């Protein structure tokens, strides 16, 4: 079965967990329990703020680095989920349900990408 990487995109300076409604954590916990019991979720986590990040770039034959926060970037990856689904439609359905548990006043996006199989490597 194919694996999918769900990259959770947020506007970092507009999301505050303290601003979430009272039922948010409960809804998210119930969804994670359901997706885990279904055997779909392989791994998931939120990411620390970009203020604690470093970007590395390769350009002109040299490696460069920039420490966060990345103020020029409007949207950042705030978390991820690694899922094993029967097809893209199933991965999209889980991603849609993930978005729907968030507070209505937040802006959250998901970029869903199938992971390419590497011959000779089990995923």
Tab-separated table of N, CA, C and O in Angstrom:
chain	number	residue	atom	x	y	z
A	1	UNK	N	0.844	-1.191	0.000
A	1	UNK	CA	0.000	0.000	0.000
A	1	UNK	C	0.882	1.245	0.000
A	1	UNK	O	1.913	1.271	0.663
A	2	UNK	N	0.458	2.256	-0.714
A	2	UNK	CA	1.271	3.471	-0.792
A	2	UNK	C	1.301	4.241	0.530
A	2	UNK	O	0.388	4.158	1.342
A	3	UNK	N	2.377	4.968	0.696
A	3	UNK	CA	2.536	5.860	1.853
A	3	UNK	C	2.377	7.297	1.380
A	3	UNK	O	2.768	7.639	0.266
A	4	UNK	N	1.828	8.117	2.261
A	4	UNK	CA	1.606	9.527	1.962
A	4	UNK	C	2.166	10.378	3.094
A	4	UNK	O	2.051	10.024	4.267
A	5	UNK	N	2.756	11.500	2.715
A	5	UNK	CA	3.237	12.473	3.685
A	5	UNK	C	2.311	13.678	3.623
A	5	UNK	O	2.131	14.283	2.564
A	6	UNK	N	1.726	13.979	4.743
A	6	UNK	CA	0.842	15.129	4.876
A	6	UNK	C	1.632	16.230	5.573
A	6	UNK	O	2.028	16.083	6.725
A	7	UNK	N	1.922	17.310	4.847
A	7	UNK	CA	2.650	18.442	5.405
A	7	UNK	C	1.624	19.485	5.841
A	7	UNK	O	0.883	20.014	5.023
A	8	UNK	N	1.586	19.763	7.124
A	8	UNK	CA	0.612	20.700	7.672
A	8	UNK	C	1.193	22.106	7.588
A	8	UNK	O	2.232	22.387	8.173
A	9	UNK	N	0.514	22.952	6.824
A	9	UNK	CA	0.997	24.311	6.597
A	9	UNK	C	0.186	25.290	7.432
A	9	UNK	O	-1.040	25.230	7.454
A	10	UNK	N	0.909	26.179	8.122
A	10	UNK	CA	0.263	27.175	8.972
A	10	UNK	C	0.893	28.543	8.742
A	10	UNK	O	2.004	28.649	8.232
A	11	UNK	N	0.167	29.564	9.134
A	11	UNK	CA	0.733	30.904	9.231
A	11	UNK	C	1.152	31.035	10.689
A	11	UNK	O	0.330	31.291	11.565
A	12	UNK	N	2.430	30.801	10.924
A	12	UNK	CA	2.966	30.614	12.266
A	12	UNK	C	2.575	31.709	13.257
A	12	UNK	O	2.260	31.431	14.403
A	13	UNK	N	2.579	32.945	12.818
A	13	UNK	CA	2.312	34.042	13.747
A	13	UNK	C	0.816	34.232	14.038
A	13	UNK	O	0.450	35.095	14.814
A	14	UNK	N	-0.058	33.425	13.416
A	14	UNK	CA	-1.498	33.583	13.646
A	14	UNK	C	-2.111	32.416	14.418
A	14	UNK	O	-3.276	32.488	14.789
A	15	UNK	N	-1.353	31.357	14.670
A	15	UNK	CA	-1.871	30.185	15.369
A	15	UNK	C	-1.348	30.185	16.801
A	15	UNK	O	-0.151	30.228	17.030
A	16	UNK	N	-2.279	30.132	17.738
A	16	UNK	CA	-1.924	30.059	19.154
A	16	UNK	C	-2.795	28.982	19.782
A	16	UNK	O	-4.024	29.111	19.806
A	17	UNK	N	-2.180	27.916	20.278
A	17	UNK	CA	-2.923	26.799	20.853
A	17	UNK	C	-3.815	27.263	22.004
A	17	UNK	O	-4.876	26.696	22.249
A	18	UNK	N	-3.390	28.305	22.696
A	18	UNK	CA	-4.196	28.842	23.799
A	18	UNK	C	-5.491	29.465	23.288
A	18	UNK	O	-6.448	29.635	24.037
A	19	UNK	N	-5.539	29.795	22.009
A	19	UNK	CA	-6.689	30.435	21.377
A	19	UNK	C	-7.697	29.412	20.837
A	19	UNK	O	-8.756	29.776	20.356
A	20	UNK	N	-7.358	28.123	20.944
A	20	UNK	CA	-8.240	27.073	20.426
A	20	UNK	C	-9.474	26.931	21.315
A	20	UNK	O	-9.425	27.210	22.516
A	21	UNK	N	-10.568	26.469	20.714
A	21	UNK	CA	-11.780	26.249	21.502
A	21	UNK	C	-11.579	25.070	22.448
A	21	UNK	O	-10.666	24.261	22.283
A	22	UNK	N	-12.458	24.970	23.429
A	22	UNK	CA	-12.317	23.977	24.502
A	22	UNK	C	-12.302	22.532	23.994
A	22	UNK	O	-11.648	21.686	24.584
A	23	UNK	N	-12.977	22.232	22.907
A	23	UNK	CA	-13.058	20.858	22.433
A	23	UNK	C	-11.983	20.442	21.442
A	23	UNK	O	-11.939	19.284	21.032
A	24	UNK	N	-11.097	21.361	21.079
A	24	UNK	CA	-10.100	21.081	20.044
A	24	UNK	C	-9.227	19.875	20.381
A	24	UNK	O	-9.100	18.941	19.584
A	25	UNK	N	-8.621	19.873	21.559
A	25	UNK	CA	-7.709	18.774	21.931
A	25	UNK	C	-8.447	17.438	21.964
A	25	UNK	O	-7.913	16.413	21.536
A	26	UNK	N	-9.684	17.445	22.439
A	26	UNK	CA	-10.473	16.219	22.499
A	26	UNK	C	-10.790	15.698	21.099
A	26	UNK	O	-10.677	14.504	20.823
A	27	UNK	N	-11.191	16.589	20.189
A	27	UNK	CA	-11.484	16.190	18.807
A	27	UNK	C	-10.238	15.632	18.125
A	27	UNK	O	-10.293	14.618	17.426
A	28	UNK	N	-9.094	16.305	18.330
A	28	UNK	CA	-7.855	15.853	17.706
A	28	UNK	C	-7.447	14.493	18.268
A	28	UNK	O	-7.053	13.592	17.519
A	29	UNK	N	-7.568	14.320	19.573
A	29	UNK	CA	-7.232	13.039	20.198
A	29	UNK	C	-8.098	11.901	19.671
A	29	UNK	O	-7.610	10.801	19.403
A	30	UNK	N	-9.402	12.159	19.507
A	30	UNK	CA	-10.318	11.141	18.990
A	30	UNK	C	-9.959	10.759	17.550
A	30	UNK	O	-9.975	9.584	17.180
A	31	UNK	N	-9.629	11.758	16.737
A	31	UNK	CA	-9.249	11.481	15.352
A	31	UNK	C	-7.958	10.673	15.305
A	31	UNK	O	-7.850	9.693	14.558
A	32	UNK	N	-6.952	11.061	16.101
A	32	UNK	CA	-5.687	10.327	16.107
A	32	UNK	C	-5.890	8.894	16.585
A	32	UNK	O	-5.257	7.965	16.073
A	33	UNK	N	-6.776	8.686	17.552
A	33	UNK	CA	-7.060	7.331	18.021
A	33	UNK	C	-7.707	6.513	16.897
A	33	UNK	O	-7.323	5.365	16.645
A	34	UNK	N	-8.657	7.115	16.190
A	34	UNK	CA	-9.340	6.425	15.095
A	34	UNK	C	-8.379	6.078	13.956
A	34	UNK	O	-8.364	4.953	13.454
A	35	UNK	N	-7.552	7.023	13.540
A	35	UNK	CA	-6.643	6.794	12.412
A	35	UNK	C	-5.547	5.789	12.789
A	35	UNK	O	-5.101	5.003	11.954
A	36	UNK	N	-5.168	5.752	14.060
A	36	UNK	CA	-4.171	4.780	14.522
A	36	UNK	C	-4.784	3.382	14.555
A	36	UNK	O	-4.175	2.414	14.080
A	37	UNK	N	-5.999	3.260	15.095
A	37	UNK	CA	-6.676	1.956	15.137
A	37	UNK	C	-6.950	1.420	13.736
A	37	UNK	O	-6.962	0.208	13.527
A	38	UNK	N	-7.146	2.309	12.773
A	38	UNK	CA	-7.380	1.899	11.384
A	38	UNK	C	-6.099	1.405	10.712
A	38	UNK	O	-6.137	0.897	9.595
A	39	UNK	N	-4.952	1.572	11.380
A	39	UNK	CA	-3.680	1.122	10.825
A	39	UNK	C	-3.110	2.052	9.769
A	39	UNK	O	-2.211	1.674	9.026
A	40	UNK	N	-3.624	3.276	9.718
A	40	UNK	CA	-3.211	4.238	8.696
A	40	UNK	C	-2.016	5.078	9.158
A	40	UNK	O	-1.064	5.287	8.410
A	41	UNK	N	-2.056	5.561	10.390
A	41	UNK	CA	-1.031	6.482	10.890
A	41	UNK	C	0.262	5.735	11.207
A	41	UNK	O	0.276	4.810	12.015
A	42	UNK	N	1.336	6.137	10.556
A	42	UNK	CA	2.650	5.570	10.824
A	42	UNK	C	3.442	6.454	11.774
A	42	UNK	O	4.204	5.965	12.605
A	43	UNK	N	3.277	7.780	11.642
A	43	UNK	CA	3.975	8.726	12.512
A	43	UNK	C	3.351	10.103	12.321
A	43	UNK	O	2.856	10.422	11.230
A	44	UNK	N	3.381	10.906	13.361
A	44	UNK	CA	2.894	12.280	13.264
A	44	UNK	C	3.528	13.110	14.363
A	44	UNK	O	3.883	12.581	15.414
A	45	UNK	N	3.682	14.403	14.107
A	45	UNK	CA	4.206	15.313	15.128
A	45	UNK	C	4.038	16.747	14.662
A	45	UNK	O	3.959	17.019	13.457
A	46	UNK	N	3.982	17.633	15.629
A	46	UNK	CA	4.071	19.054	15.342
A	46	UNK	C	5.539	19.441	15.346
A	46	UNK	O	6.378	18.711	15.879
A	47	UNK	N	5.849	20.555	14.738
A	47	UNK	CA	7.239	21.011	14.676
A	47	UNK	C	7.427	22.244	15.549
A	47	UNK	O	6.512	23.051	15.711
A	48	UNK	N	8.616	22.387	16.094
A	48	UNK	CA	8.943	23.569	16.901
A	48	UNK	C	8.905	24.808	16.006
A	48	UNK	O	9.027	24.715	14.791
A	49	UNK	N	8.763	25.993	16.605
A	49	UNK	CA	8.670	27.232	15.818
A	49	UNK	C	9.916	27.473	14.954
A	49	UNK	O	11.018	27.012	15.272
A	50	UNK	N	9.727	28.232	13.874
A	50	UNK	CA	10.848	28.523	12.983
A	50	UNK	C	11.929	29.351	13.673
A	50	UNK	O	13.064	29.378	13.199
A	51	UNK	N	11.607	29.991	14.780
A	51	UNK	CA	12.625	30.725	15.536
A	51	UNK	C	13.740	29.789	16.000
A	51	UNK	O	14.863	30.231	16.242
A	52	UNK	N	13.441	28.501	16.089
A	52	UNK	CA	14.421	27.504	16.521
A	52	UNK	C	14.975	26.688	15.353
A	52	UNK	O	15.672	25.700	15.550
A	53	UNK	N	14.674	27.122	14.132
A	53	UNK	CA	15.060	26.354	12.946
A	53	UNK	C	16.249	26.972	12.223
A	53	UNK	O	16.598	28.130	12.437
A	54	UNK	N	16.859	26.177	11.369
A	54	UNK	CA	17.912	26.635	10.470
A	54	UNK	C	17.623	26.067	9.089
A	54	UNK	O	17.313	24.889	8.958
A	55	UNK	N	17.714	26.909	8.071
A	55	UNK	CA	17.566	26.462	6.687
A	55	UNK	C	18.946	26.359	6.061
A	55	UNK	O	19.756	27.271	6.170
A	56	UNK	N	19.184	25.247	5.389
A	56	UNK	CA	20.419	25.052	4.641
A	56	UNK	C	20.086	25.115	3.162
A	56	UNK	O	19.060	24.591	2.728
A	57	UNK	N	20.937	25.754	2.389
A	57	UNK	CA	20.734	25.853	0.946
A	57	UNK	C	22.016	25.472	0.218
A	57	UNK	O	23.119	25.653	0.739
A	58	UNK	N	21.855	24.945	-0.965
A	58	UNK	CA	22.976	24.611	-1.844
A	58	UNK	C	22.850	25.503	-3.061
A	58	UNK	O	21.865	25.453	-3.790
A	59	UNK	N	23.833	26.367	-3.273
A	59	UNK	CA	23.795	27.283	-4.403
A	59	UNK	C	25.216	27.659	-4.783
A	59	UNK	O	26.045	27.976	-3.919
A	60	UNK	N	25.490	27.631	-6.070
A	60	UNK	CA	26.814	28.014	-6.549
A	60	UNK	C	27.929	27.147	-6.000
A	60	UNK	O	29.049	27.609	-5.824
A	61	UNK	N	27.607	25.901	-5.698
A	61	UNK	CA	28.627	24.983	-5.189
A	61	UNK	C	28.968	25.168	-3.719
A	61	UNK	O	29.953	24.632	-3.241
A	62	UNK	N	28.131	25.930	-2.993
A	62	UNK	CA	28.388	26.171	-1.566
A	62	UNK	C	27.117	25.946	-0.757
A	62	UNK	O	26.009	26.166	-1.234
A	63	UNK	N	27.322	25.522	0.492
A	63	UNK	CA	26.218	25.366	1.428
A	63	UNK	C	26.102	26.651	2.240
A	63	UNK	O	27.087	27.148	2.787
A	64	UNK	N	24.901	27.198	2.280
A	64	UNK	CA	24.643	28.373	3.106
A	64	UNK	C	23.628	28.028	4.181
A	64	UNK	O	22.915	27.030	4.082
A	65	UNK	N	23.561	28.832	5.213
A	65	UNK	CA	22.583	28.577	6.259
A	65	UNK	C	21.973	29.900	6.730
A	65	UNK	O	22.618	30.942	6.713
A	66	UNK	N	20.710	29.815	7.125
A	66	UNK	CA	19.978	30.957	7.658
A	66	UNK	C	19.239	30.493	8.896
A	66	UNK	O	18.493	29.514	8.851
A	67	UNK	N	19.457	31.182	10.000
A	67	UNK	CA	18.737	30.857	11.227
A	67	UNK	C	17.380	31.537	11.218
A	67	UNK	O	17.217	32.644	10.705
A	68	UNK	N	16.388	30.853	11.812
A	68	UNK	CA	15.037	31.397	11.914
A	68	UNK	C	14.964	32.455	12.992
A	68	UNK	O	15.935	32.697	13.683
A	69	UNK	N	13.861	33.136	13.109
A	69	UNK	CA	12.629	32.908	12.359
A	69	UNK	C	12.749	33.439	10.932
A	69	UNK	O	13.563	34.302	10.645
A	70	UNK	N	11.912	32.900	10.063
A	70	UNK	CA	11.948	33.253	8.649
A	70	UNK	C	10.810	34.219	8.355
A	70	UNK	O	9.751	33.829	7.880
A	71	UNK	N	11.025	35.470	8.642
A	71	UNK	CA	9.966	36.475	8.545
A	71	UNK	C	9.471	36.691	7.127
A	71	UNK	O	8.350	37.123	6.925
A	72	UNK	N	10.299	36.373	6.132
A	72	UNK	CA	9.891	36.565	4.744
A	72	UNK	C	8.938	35.470	4.271
A	72	UNK	O	8.340	35.583	3.215
A	73	UNK	N	8.774	34.420	5.062
A	73	UNK	CA	7.921	33.305	4.689
A	73	UNK	C	6.558	33.456	5.346
A	73	UNK	O	6.458	33.548	6.563
A	74	UNK	N	5.518	33.484	4.531
A	74	UNK	CA	4.171	33.630	5.068
A	74	UNK	C	3.676	32.323	5.681
A	74	UNK	O	3.140	32.309	6.774
A	75	UNK	N	3.839	31.215	4.973
A	75	UNK	CA	3.387	29.908	5.418
A	75	UNK	C	4.581	29.020	5.722
A	75	UNK	O	5.567	29.043	4.992
A	76	UNK	N	4.483	28.236	6.801
A	76	UNK	CA	5.546	27.298	7.143
A	76	UNK	C	4.939	25.929	7.413
A	76	UNK	O	3.740	25.806	7.668
A	77	UNK	N	5.766	24.900	7.379
A	77	UNK	CA	5.319	23.566	7.759
A	77	UNK	C	5.313	23.521	9.281
A	77	UNK	O	6.340	23.730	9.921
A	78	UNK	N	4.136	23.287	9.846
A	78	UNK	CA	3.983	23.269	11.302
A	78	UNK	C	3.922	21.866	11.876
A	78	UNK	O	3.977	21.685	13.081
A	79	UNK	N	3.809	20.866	11.011
A	79	UNK	CA	3.729	19.487	11.460
A	79	UNK	C	3.620	18.565	10.266
A	79	UNK	O	3.602	19.009	9.119
A	80	UNK	N	3.527	17.267	10.551
A	80	UNK	CA	3.448	16.293	9.475
A	80	UNK	C	2.711	15.053	9.971
A	80	UNK	O	2.572	14.825	11.176
A	81	UNK	N	2.239	14.271	9.034
A	81	UNK	CA	1.706	12.939	9.320
A	81	UNK	C	2.188	12.016	8.218
A	81	UNK	O	2.160	12.371	7.041
A	82	UNK	N	2.643	10.853	8.594
A	82	UNK	CA	3.054	9.822	7.650
A	82	UNK	C	2.002	8.724	7.717
A	82	UNK	O	1.767	8.155	8.790
A	83	UNK	N	1.323	8.494	6.593
A	83	UNK	CA	0.203	7.555	6.565
A	83	UNK	C	0.407	6.489	5.504
A	83	UNK	O	1.026	6.742	4.474
A	84	UNK	N	-0.148	5.309	5.773
A	84	UNK	CA	-0.199	4.238	4.780
A	84	UNK	C	-1.680	4.044	4.453
A	84	UNK	O	-2.459	3.661	5.321
A	85	UNK	N	-2.044	4.355	3.215
A	85	UNK	CA	-3.444	4.312	2.791
A	85	UNK	C	-3.579	3.444	1.547
A	85	UNK	O	-2.618	3.261	0.809
A	86	UNK	N	-4.802	2.965	1.312
A	86	UNK	CA	-5.013	2.113	0.133
A	86	UNK	C	-4.863	2.898	-1.158
A	86	UNK	O	-4.463	2.358	-2.177
A	87	UNK	N	-5.195	4.222	-1.110
A	87	UNK	CA	-5.061	5.059	-2.297
A	87	UNK	C	-5.107	6.539	-1.894
A	87	UNK	O	-5.289	6.870	-0.718
A	88	UNK	N	-4.948	7.395	-2.873
A	88	UNK	CA	-4.919	8.833	-2.614
A	88	UNK	C	-6.251	9.323	-2.064
A	88	UNK	O	-6.282	10.209	-1.210
A	89	UNK	N	-7.352	8.743	-2.531
A	89	UNK	CA	-8.671	9.161	-2.041
A	89	UNK	C	-8.784	8.960	-0.534
A	89	UNK	O	-9.306	9.832	0.184
A	90	UNK	N	-8.277	7.844	-0.030
A	90	UNK	CA	-8.315	7.605	1.417
A	90	UNK	C	-7.426	8.605	2.151
A	90	UNK	O	-7.812	9.157	3.182
A	91	UNK	N	-6.237	8.870	1.619
A	91	UNK	CA	-5.325	9.842	2.248
A	91	UNK	C	-5.950	11.234	2.270
A	91	UNK	O	-5.829	11.964	3.262
A	92	UNK	N	-6.643	11.598	1.189
A	92	UNK	CA	-7.325	12.895	1.145
A	92	UNK	C	-8.454	12.967	2.164
A	92	UNK	O	-8.659	14.006	2.807
A	93	UNK	N	-9.175	11.883	2.342
A	93	UNK	CA	-10.268	11.861	3.314
A	93	UNK	C	-9.753	12.056	4.742
A	93	UNK	O	-10.296	12.837	5.513
A	94	UNK	N	-8.680	11.364	5.110
A	94	UNK	CA	-8.095	11.545	6.446
A	94	UNK	C	-7.577	12.970	6.611
A	94	UNK	O	-7.728	13.578	7.665
A	95	UNK	N	-6.968	13.520	5.567
A	95	UNK	CA	-6.445	14.893	5.633
A	95	UNK	C	-7.583	15.903	5.790
A	95	UNK	O	-7.476	16.860	6.553
A	96	UNK	N	-8.679	15.687	5.073
A	96	UNK	CA	-9.845	16.562	5.191
A	96	UNK	C	-10.388	16.523	6.620
A	96	UNK	O	-10.664	17.547	7.221
A	97	UNK	N	-10.510	15.328	7.176
A	97	UNK	CA	-11.014	15.188	8.543
A	97	UNK	C	-10.087	15.849	9.552
A	97	UNK	O	-10.537	16.437	10.530
A	98	UNK	N	-8.778	15.755	9.308
A	98	UNK	CA	-7.802	16.422	10.176
A	98	UNK	C	-8.045	17.928	10.178
A	98	UNK	O	-8.075	18.566	11.230
A	99	UNK	N	-8.222	18.509	9.009
A	99	UNK	CA	-8.452	19.955	8.923
A	99	UNK	C	-9.740	20.360	9.625
A	99	UNK	O	-9.797	21.390	10.291
A	100	UNK	N	-10.772	19.552	9.509
A	100	UNK	CA	-12.076	19.901	10.061
A	100	UNK	C	-12.124	19.933	11.585
A	100	UNK	O	-13.035	20.540	12.143
A	101	UNK	N	-11.169	19.324	12.281
A	101	UNK	CA	-11.190	19.379	13.752
A	101	UNK	C	-10.620	20.687	14.291
A	101	UNK	O	-10.782	21.002	15.462
A	102	UNK	N	-9.970	21.473	13.440
A	102	UNK	CA	-9.364	22.731	13.883
A	102	UNK	C	-10.410	23.825	14.110
A	102	UNK	O	-11.475	23.808	13.493
A	103	UNK	N	-10.091	24.784	14.968
A	103	UNK	CA	-11.001	25.913	15.176
A	103	UNK	C	-11.288	26.637	13.859
A	103	UNK	O	-10.403	26.774	13.008
A	104	UNK	N	-12.513	27.099	13.708
A	104	UNK	CA	-12.941	27.735	12.455
A	104	UNK	C	-12.174	29.024	12.144
A	104	UNK	O	-12.012	29.381	10.987
A	105	UNK	N	-11.660	29.703	13.156
A	105	UNK	CA	-10.973	30.982	12.909
A	105	UNK	C	-9.488	30.797	12.584
A	105	UNK	O	-8.796	31.764	12.337
A	106	UNK	N	-8.988	29.559	12.569
A	106	UNK	CA	-7.605	29.299	12.178
A	106	UNK	C	-7.533	29.065	10.675
A	106	UNK	O	-8.478	28.582	10.056
A	107	UNK	N	-6.372	29.362	10.085
A	107	UNK	CA	-6.096	29.000	8.699
A	107	UNK	C	-5.007	27.932	8.721
A	107	UNK	O	-3.881	28.199	9.149
A	108	UNK	N	-5.375	26.741	8.305
A	108	UNK	CA	-4.464	25.593	8.298
A	108	UNK	C	-4.621	24.908	6.942
A	108	UNK	O	-5.734	24.770	6.446
A	109	UNK	N	-3.525	24.491	6.349
A	109	UNK	CA	-3.564	23.775	5.084
A	109	UNK	C	-2.790	22.484	5.169
A	109	UNK	O	-1.981	22.294	6.074
A	110	UNK	N	-3.037	21.600	4.234
A	110	UNK	CA	-2.308	20.341	4.149
A	110	UNK	C	-1.842	20.158	2.719
A	110	UNK	O	-2.614	20.322	1.780
A	111	UNK	N	-0.575	19.869	2.568
A	111	UNK	CA	-0.035	19.451	1.271
A	111	UNK	C	0.165	17.949	1.364
A	111	UNK	O	0.921	17.474	2.215
A	112	UNK	N	-0.530	17.193	0.534
A	112	UNK	CA	-0.477	15.737	0.578
A	112	UNK	C	0.366	15.236	-0.578
A	112	UNK	O	0.093	15.554	-1.737
A	113	UNK	N	1.387	14.447	-0.254
A	113	UNK	CA	2.300	13.941	-1.289
A	113	UNK	C	2.498	12.438	-1.097
A	113	UNK	O	2.749	11.979	0.016
A	114	UNK	N	2.386	11.689	-2.188
A	114	UNK	CA	2.687	10.265	-2.124
A	114	UNK	C	4.199	10.095	-2.069
A	114	UNK	O	4.939	10.795	-2.766
A	115	UNK	N	4.637	9.159	-1.254
A	115	UNK	CA	6.065	8.885	-1.120
A	115	UNK	C	6.467	7.900	-2.215
A	115	UNK	O	5.822	6.853	-2.383
A	116	UNK	N	7.490	8.252	-2.951
A	116	UNK	CA	7.971	7.397	-4.030
A	116	UNK	C	8.624	6.148	-3.463
A	116	UNK	O	9.431	6.223	-2.544
A	117	UNK	N	8.257	5.025	-4.032
A	117	UNK	CA	8.895	3.778	-3.621
A	117	UNK	C	10.291	3.717	-4.186
A	117	UNK	O	10.526	4.057	-5.345
A	118	UNK	N	11.210	3.273	-3.362
A	118	UNK	CA	12.598	3.075	-3.804
A	118	UNK	C	12.789	1.575	-3.965
A	118	UNK	O	12.587	0.814	-3.017
A	119	UNK	N	13.157	1.115	-5.158
A	119	UNK	CA	13.339	-0.330	-5.378
A	119	UNK	C	14.309	-0.926	-4.354
A	119	UNK	O	15.356	-0.342	-4.059
A	120	UNK	N	13.911	-2.066	-3.789
A	120	UNK	CA	14.771	-2.748	-2.831
A	120	UNK	C	14.683	-2.220	-1.418
A	120	UNK	O	15.382	-2.693	-0.526
A	121	UNK	N	13.812	-1.237	-1.191
A	121	UNK	CA	13.676	-0.668	0.155
A	121	UNK	C	12.244	-0.788	0.598
A	121	UNK	O	11.339	-0.368	-0.097
A	122	UNK	N	12.039	-1.346	1.772
A	122	UNK	CA	10.684	-1.459	2.325
A	122	UNK	C	10.356	-0.207	3.084
A	122	UNK	O	11.179	0.341	3.796
A	123	UNK	N	9.107	0.287	2.963
A	123	UNK	CA	8.689	1.512	3.620
A	123	UNK	C	7.768	1.353	4.724
A	123	UNK	O	7.293	0.539	5.304
